[in-house]
Coordinates of C-alpha atoms in Angstrom, one line a residue:
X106 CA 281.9 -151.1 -23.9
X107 CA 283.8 -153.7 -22.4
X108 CA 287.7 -154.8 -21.7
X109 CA 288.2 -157.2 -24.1
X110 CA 290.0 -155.0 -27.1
X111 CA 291.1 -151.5 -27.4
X112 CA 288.4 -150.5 -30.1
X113 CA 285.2 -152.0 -32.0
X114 CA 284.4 -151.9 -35.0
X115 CA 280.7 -150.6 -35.7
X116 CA 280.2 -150.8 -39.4
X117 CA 282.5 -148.5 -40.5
X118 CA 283.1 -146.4 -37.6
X119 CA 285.6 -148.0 -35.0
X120 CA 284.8 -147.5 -31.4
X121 CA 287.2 -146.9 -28.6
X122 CA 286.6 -149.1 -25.3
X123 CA 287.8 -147.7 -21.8
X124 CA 291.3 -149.7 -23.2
X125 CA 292.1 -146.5 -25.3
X126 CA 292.4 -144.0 -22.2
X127 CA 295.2 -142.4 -20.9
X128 CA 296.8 -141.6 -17.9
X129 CA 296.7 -138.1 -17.8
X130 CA 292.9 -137.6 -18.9
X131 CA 290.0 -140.2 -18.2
X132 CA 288.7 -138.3 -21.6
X133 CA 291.6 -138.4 -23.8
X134 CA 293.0 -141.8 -26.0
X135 CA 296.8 -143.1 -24.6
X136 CA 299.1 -142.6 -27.6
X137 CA 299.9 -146.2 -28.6
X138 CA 296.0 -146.2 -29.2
X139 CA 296.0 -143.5 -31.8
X140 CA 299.6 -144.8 -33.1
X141 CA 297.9 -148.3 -33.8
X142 CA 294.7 -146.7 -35.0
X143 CA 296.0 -144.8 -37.4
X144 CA 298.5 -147.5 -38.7
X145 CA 295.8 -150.2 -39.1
X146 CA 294.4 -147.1 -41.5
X147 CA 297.5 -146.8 -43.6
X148 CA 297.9 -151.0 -43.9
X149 CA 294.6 -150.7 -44.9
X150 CA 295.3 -148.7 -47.6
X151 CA 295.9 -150.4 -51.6
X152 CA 299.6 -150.6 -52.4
X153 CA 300.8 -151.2 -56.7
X154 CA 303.2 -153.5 -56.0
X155 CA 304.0 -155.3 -51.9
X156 CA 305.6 -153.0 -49.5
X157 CA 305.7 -152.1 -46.1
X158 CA 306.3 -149.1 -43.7
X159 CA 309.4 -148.1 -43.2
X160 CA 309.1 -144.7 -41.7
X161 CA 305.6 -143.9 -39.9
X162 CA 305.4 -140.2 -38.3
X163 CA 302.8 -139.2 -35.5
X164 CA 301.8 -136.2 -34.6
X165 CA 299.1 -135.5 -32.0
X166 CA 298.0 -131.9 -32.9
X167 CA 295.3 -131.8 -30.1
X168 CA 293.7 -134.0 -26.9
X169 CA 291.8 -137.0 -28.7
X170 CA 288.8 -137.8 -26.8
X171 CA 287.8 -141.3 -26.6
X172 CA 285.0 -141.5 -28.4
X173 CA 284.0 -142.2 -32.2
X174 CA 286.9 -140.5 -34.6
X175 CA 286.7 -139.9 -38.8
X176 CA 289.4 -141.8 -40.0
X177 CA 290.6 -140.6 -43.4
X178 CA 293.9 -142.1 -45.2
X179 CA 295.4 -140.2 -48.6
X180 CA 298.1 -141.1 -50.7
X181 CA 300.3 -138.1 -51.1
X182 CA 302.7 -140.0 -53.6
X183 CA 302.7 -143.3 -55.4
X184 CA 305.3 -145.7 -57.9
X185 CA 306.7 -149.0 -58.2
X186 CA 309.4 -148.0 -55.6
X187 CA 307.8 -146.0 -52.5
X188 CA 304.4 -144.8 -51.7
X189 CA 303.3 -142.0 -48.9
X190 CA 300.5 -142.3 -47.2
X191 CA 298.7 -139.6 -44.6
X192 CA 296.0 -140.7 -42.2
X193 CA 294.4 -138.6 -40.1
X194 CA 291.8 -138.2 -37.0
X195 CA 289.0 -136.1 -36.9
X196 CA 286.9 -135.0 -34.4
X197 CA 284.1 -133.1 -36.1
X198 CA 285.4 -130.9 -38.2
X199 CA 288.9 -130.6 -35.6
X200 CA 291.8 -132.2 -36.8
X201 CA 293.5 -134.2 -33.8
X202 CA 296.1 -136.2 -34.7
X203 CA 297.7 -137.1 -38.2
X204 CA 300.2 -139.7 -39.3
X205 CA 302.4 -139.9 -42.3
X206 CA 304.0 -143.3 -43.3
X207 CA 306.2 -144.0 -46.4
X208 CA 306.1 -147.5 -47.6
X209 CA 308.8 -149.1 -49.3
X210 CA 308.6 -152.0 -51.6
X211 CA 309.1 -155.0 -51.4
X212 CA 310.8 -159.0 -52.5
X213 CA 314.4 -157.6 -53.0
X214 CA 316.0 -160.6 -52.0
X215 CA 319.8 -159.8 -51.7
X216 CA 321.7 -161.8 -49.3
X217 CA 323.5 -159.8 -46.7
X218 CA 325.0 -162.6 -44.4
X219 CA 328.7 -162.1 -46.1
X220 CA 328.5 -158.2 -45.5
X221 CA 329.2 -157.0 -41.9
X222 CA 326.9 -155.0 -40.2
X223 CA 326.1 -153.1 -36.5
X224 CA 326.2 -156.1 -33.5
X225 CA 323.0 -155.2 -31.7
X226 CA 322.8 -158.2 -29.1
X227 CA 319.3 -158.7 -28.1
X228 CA 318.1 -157.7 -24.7
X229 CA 317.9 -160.4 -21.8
X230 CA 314.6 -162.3 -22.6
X231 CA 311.7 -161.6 -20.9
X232 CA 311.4 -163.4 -17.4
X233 CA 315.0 -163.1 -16.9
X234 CA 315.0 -160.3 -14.2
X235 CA 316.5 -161.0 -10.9
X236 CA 313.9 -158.9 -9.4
X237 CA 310.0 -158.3 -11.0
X238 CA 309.1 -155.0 -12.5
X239 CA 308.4 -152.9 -9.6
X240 CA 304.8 -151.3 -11.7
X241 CA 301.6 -152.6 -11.6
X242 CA 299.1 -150.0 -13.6
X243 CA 296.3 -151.3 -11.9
X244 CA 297.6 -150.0 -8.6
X245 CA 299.5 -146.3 -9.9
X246 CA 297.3 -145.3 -12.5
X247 CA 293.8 -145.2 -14.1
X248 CA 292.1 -147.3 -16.3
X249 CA 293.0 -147.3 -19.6
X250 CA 295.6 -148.5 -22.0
X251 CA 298.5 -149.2 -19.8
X252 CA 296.2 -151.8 -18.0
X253 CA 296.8 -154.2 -20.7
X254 CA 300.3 -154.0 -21.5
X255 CA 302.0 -156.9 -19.9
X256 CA 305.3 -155.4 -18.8
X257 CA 308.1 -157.3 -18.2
X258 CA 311.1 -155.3 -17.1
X259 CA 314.3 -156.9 -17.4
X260 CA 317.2 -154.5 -17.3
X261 CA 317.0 -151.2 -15.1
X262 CA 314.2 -150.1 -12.3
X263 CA 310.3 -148.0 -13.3
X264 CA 311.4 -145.0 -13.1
X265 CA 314.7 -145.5 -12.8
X266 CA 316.0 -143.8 -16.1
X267 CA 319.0 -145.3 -18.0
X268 CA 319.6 -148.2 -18.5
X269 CA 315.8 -149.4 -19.2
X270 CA 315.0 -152.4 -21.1
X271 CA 311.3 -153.8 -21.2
X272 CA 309.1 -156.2 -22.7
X273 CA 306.0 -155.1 -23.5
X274 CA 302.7 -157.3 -24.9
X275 CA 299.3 -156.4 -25.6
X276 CA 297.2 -158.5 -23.5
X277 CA 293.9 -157.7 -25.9
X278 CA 293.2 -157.6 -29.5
X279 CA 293.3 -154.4 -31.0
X280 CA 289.8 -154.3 -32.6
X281 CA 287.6 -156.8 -31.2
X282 CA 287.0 -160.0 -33.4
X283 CA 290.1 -159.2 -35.2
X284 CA 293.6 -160.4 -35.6
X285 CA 295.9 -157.8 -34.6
X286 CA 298.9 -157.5 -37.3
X287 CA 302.8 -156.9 -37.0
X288 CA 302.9 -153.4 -37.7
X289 CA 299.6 -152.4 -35.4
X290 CA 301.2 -153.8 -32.4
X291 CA 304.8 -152.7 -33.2
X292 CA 303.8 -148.9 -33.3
X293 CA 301.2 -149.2 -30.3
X294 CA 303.9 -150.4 -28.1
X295 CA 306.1 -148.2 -29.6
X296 CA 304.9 -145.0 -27.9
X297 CA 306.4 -146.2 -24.8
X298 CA 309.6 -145.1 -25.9
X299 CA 309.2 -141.9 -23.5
X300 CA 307.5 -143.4 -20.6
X301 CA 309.4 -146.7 -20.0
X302 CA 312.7 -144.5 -20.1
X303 CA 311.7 -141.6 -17.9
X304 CA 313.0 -141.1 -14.9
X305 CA 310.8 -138.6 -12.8
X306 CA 308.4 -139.6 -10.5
X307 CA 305.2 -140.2 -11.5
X308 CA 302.8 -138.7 -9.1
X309 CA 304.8 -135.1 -9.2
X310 CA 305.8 -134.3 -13.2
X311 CA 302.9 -135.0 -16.4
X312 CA 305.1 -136.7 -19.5
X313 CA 303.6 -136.4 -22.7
X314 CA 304.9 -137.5 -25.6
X315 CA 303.2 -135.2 -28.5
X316 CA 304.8 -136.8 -31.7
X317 CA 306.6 -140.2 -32.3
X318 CA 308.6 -141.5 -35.2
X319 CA 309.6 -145.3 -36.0
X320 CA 312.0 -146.3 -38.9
X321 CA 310.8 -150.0 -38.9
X322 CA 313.8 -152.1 -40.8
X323 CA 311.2 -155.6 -40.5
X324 CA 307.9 -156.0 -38.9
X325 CA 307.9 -158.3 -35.6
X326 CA 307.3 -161.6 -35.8
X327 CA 306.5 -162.1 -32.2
X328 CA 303.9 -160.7 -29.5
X329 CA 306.4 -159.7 -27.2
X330 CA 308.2 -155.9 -28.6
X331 CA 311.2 -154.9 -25.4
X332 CA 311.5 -151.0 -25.1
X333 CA 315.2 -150.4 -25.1
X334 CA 314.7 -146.6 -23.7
X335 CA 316.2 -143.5 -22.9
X336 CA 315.1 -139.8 -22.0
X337 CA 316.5 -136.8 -21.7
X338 CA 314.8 -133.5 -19.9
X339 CA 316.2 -129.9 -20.0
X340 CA 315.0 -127.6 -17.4
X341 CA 312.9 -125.6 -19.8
X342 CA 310.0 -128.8 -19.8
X343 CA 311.2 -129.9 -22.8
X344 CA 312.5 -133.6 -23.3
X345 CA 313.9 -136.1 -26.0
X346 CA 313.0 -139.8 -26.1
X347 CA 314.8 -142.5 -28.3
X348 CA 314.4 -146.2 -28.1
X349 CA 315.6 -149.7 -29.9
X350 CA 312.9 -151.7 -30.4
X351 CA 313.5 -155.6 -30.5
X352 CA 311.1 -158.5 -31.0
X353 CA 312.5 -161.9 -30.1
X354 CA 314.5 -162.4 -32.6
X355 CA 316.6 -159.0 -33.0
X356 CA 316.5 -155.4 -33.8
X357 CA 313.2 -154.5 -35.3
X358 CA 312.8 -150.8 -35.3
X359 CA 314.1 -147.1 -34.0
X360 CA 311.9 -144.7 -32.5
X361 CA 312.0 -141.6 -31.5
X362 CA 309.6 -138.4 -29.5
X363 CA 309.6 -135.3 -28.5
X364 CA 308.6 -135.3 -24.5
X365 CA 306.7 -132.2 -22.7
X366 CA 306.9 -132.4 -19.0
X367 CA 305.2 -130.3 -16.5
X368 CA 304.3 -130.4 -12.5
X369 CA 301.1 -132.2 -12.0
X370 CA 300.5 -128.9 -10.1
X371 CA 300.6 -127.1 -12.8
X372 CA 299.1 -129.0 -15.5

């Protein structure tokens, strides 16, 4: 139903457009669509005092089709200090992917500018490249979520492995009619983390990233998230992403995935 958002809200089922695809299965939701799906469940979700996430876990137990889900969030623990909450996807009565965030509190207020800490210098800002992205989704791959990701690569080549640095913007709301928040984008984007630091090709292996965890140390405070990526594939078909995740003002978050690859002739 439409390209304008990645999901609809329908009273209190939310609806996945043709924006939630994949590229591997015209009937199965991208990952950044479940990773933002189920952490739109978890902000949803009553805190005792303000926190935020600072650890949100993924784990995509089976295909998710796109098409209406049961979206159910728990609190596993709650205090003053930290708070865990579990959301999960069901289809029927199939459980297909689950997410467990702890939230920290919040309003601290210690001032850390006299203590020294890591330099992370920020990536080259988007529209620096000497030469464009060589990627357009709308020529290499199906429709689907990747079509509205605004990619913007600015260090390294696609598919090109190390070193790999890319901005990477929604070009749509998340849900339809509704503002899309800080942490919703950040862990949508964040599930390119394996595919914006892989390095085989495309049209010969399947990359699949079945889990994905982000330690967020702030929430961005801009549209644009860069993907600083890398992957790693041993010859048994079994990989390791990790990524820095910036917004435009610094380091934002950490992420990591475990990768399955396999031929496309085989999968």
């Amino acid at each position: 139903m439409g390209d304008d958002a990645i999901f609809y809200q329908d009273g209190d089922a939310v609806i996945p457009t043709i924006n939630a695809q994949g590229p591997w299965d015209a009937g199965a939701q991208h990952g950044g669509a479940v990773a933002g799906l189920l952490a739109r469940a978890v902000e949803q979700e009553p805190t005792p005092v303000p926190m935020r996430v600072a650890r949100f876990t993924l784990d995509m137990l089976r295909r998710v089709p796109v098409k209406p889900l049961a979206i159910s969030t728990e609190v596993l623990r709650t205090g003053k200090r930290i708070q865990t909450v579990q959301a999960e996807l069901h289809d029927g009565d199939i459980l297909v992917a689950s997410a467990v965030a702890m939230l920290v509190r919040t309003g601290a207020g210690f001032d850390m500018s006299p203590y020294r800490q890591p330099d992370v210098p920020l990536p080259p800002p988007p529209g620096s490249a000497e030469k464009p992205l060589a990627f357009n989704p709308r020529e290499s791959m199906p429709e689907g979520f990747p079509h509205v990701v605004e990619f913007d690569r600015v260090v390294g080549s696609y598919r090109g492995g190390s070193p790999s640095k890319t901005w990477v913007r929604l070009l749509v709301p998340f849900v339809r009619g509704e503002e899309t928040s800080p942490l919703v984008r950040l862990m949508a984007l964040a599930d390119f983390t394996s595919g914006l630091g892989a390095f085989l090709p495309y049209d010969q292996f399947v990359s699949i990233n079945p889990d994905l965890t982000i330690h967020v140390l702030r929430y961005p405070t801009s549209e644009r998230i860069c993907v600083d990526a890398e992957t790693w594939v041993d010859a048994d078909g079994i990989g390791q992403s990790k990524a820095r995740l910036f917004d435009e003002n610094g380091l934002c978050a950490l992420s990591n995935a475990s990768v399955f690859i396999e031929t496309r002739a085989r999968y």
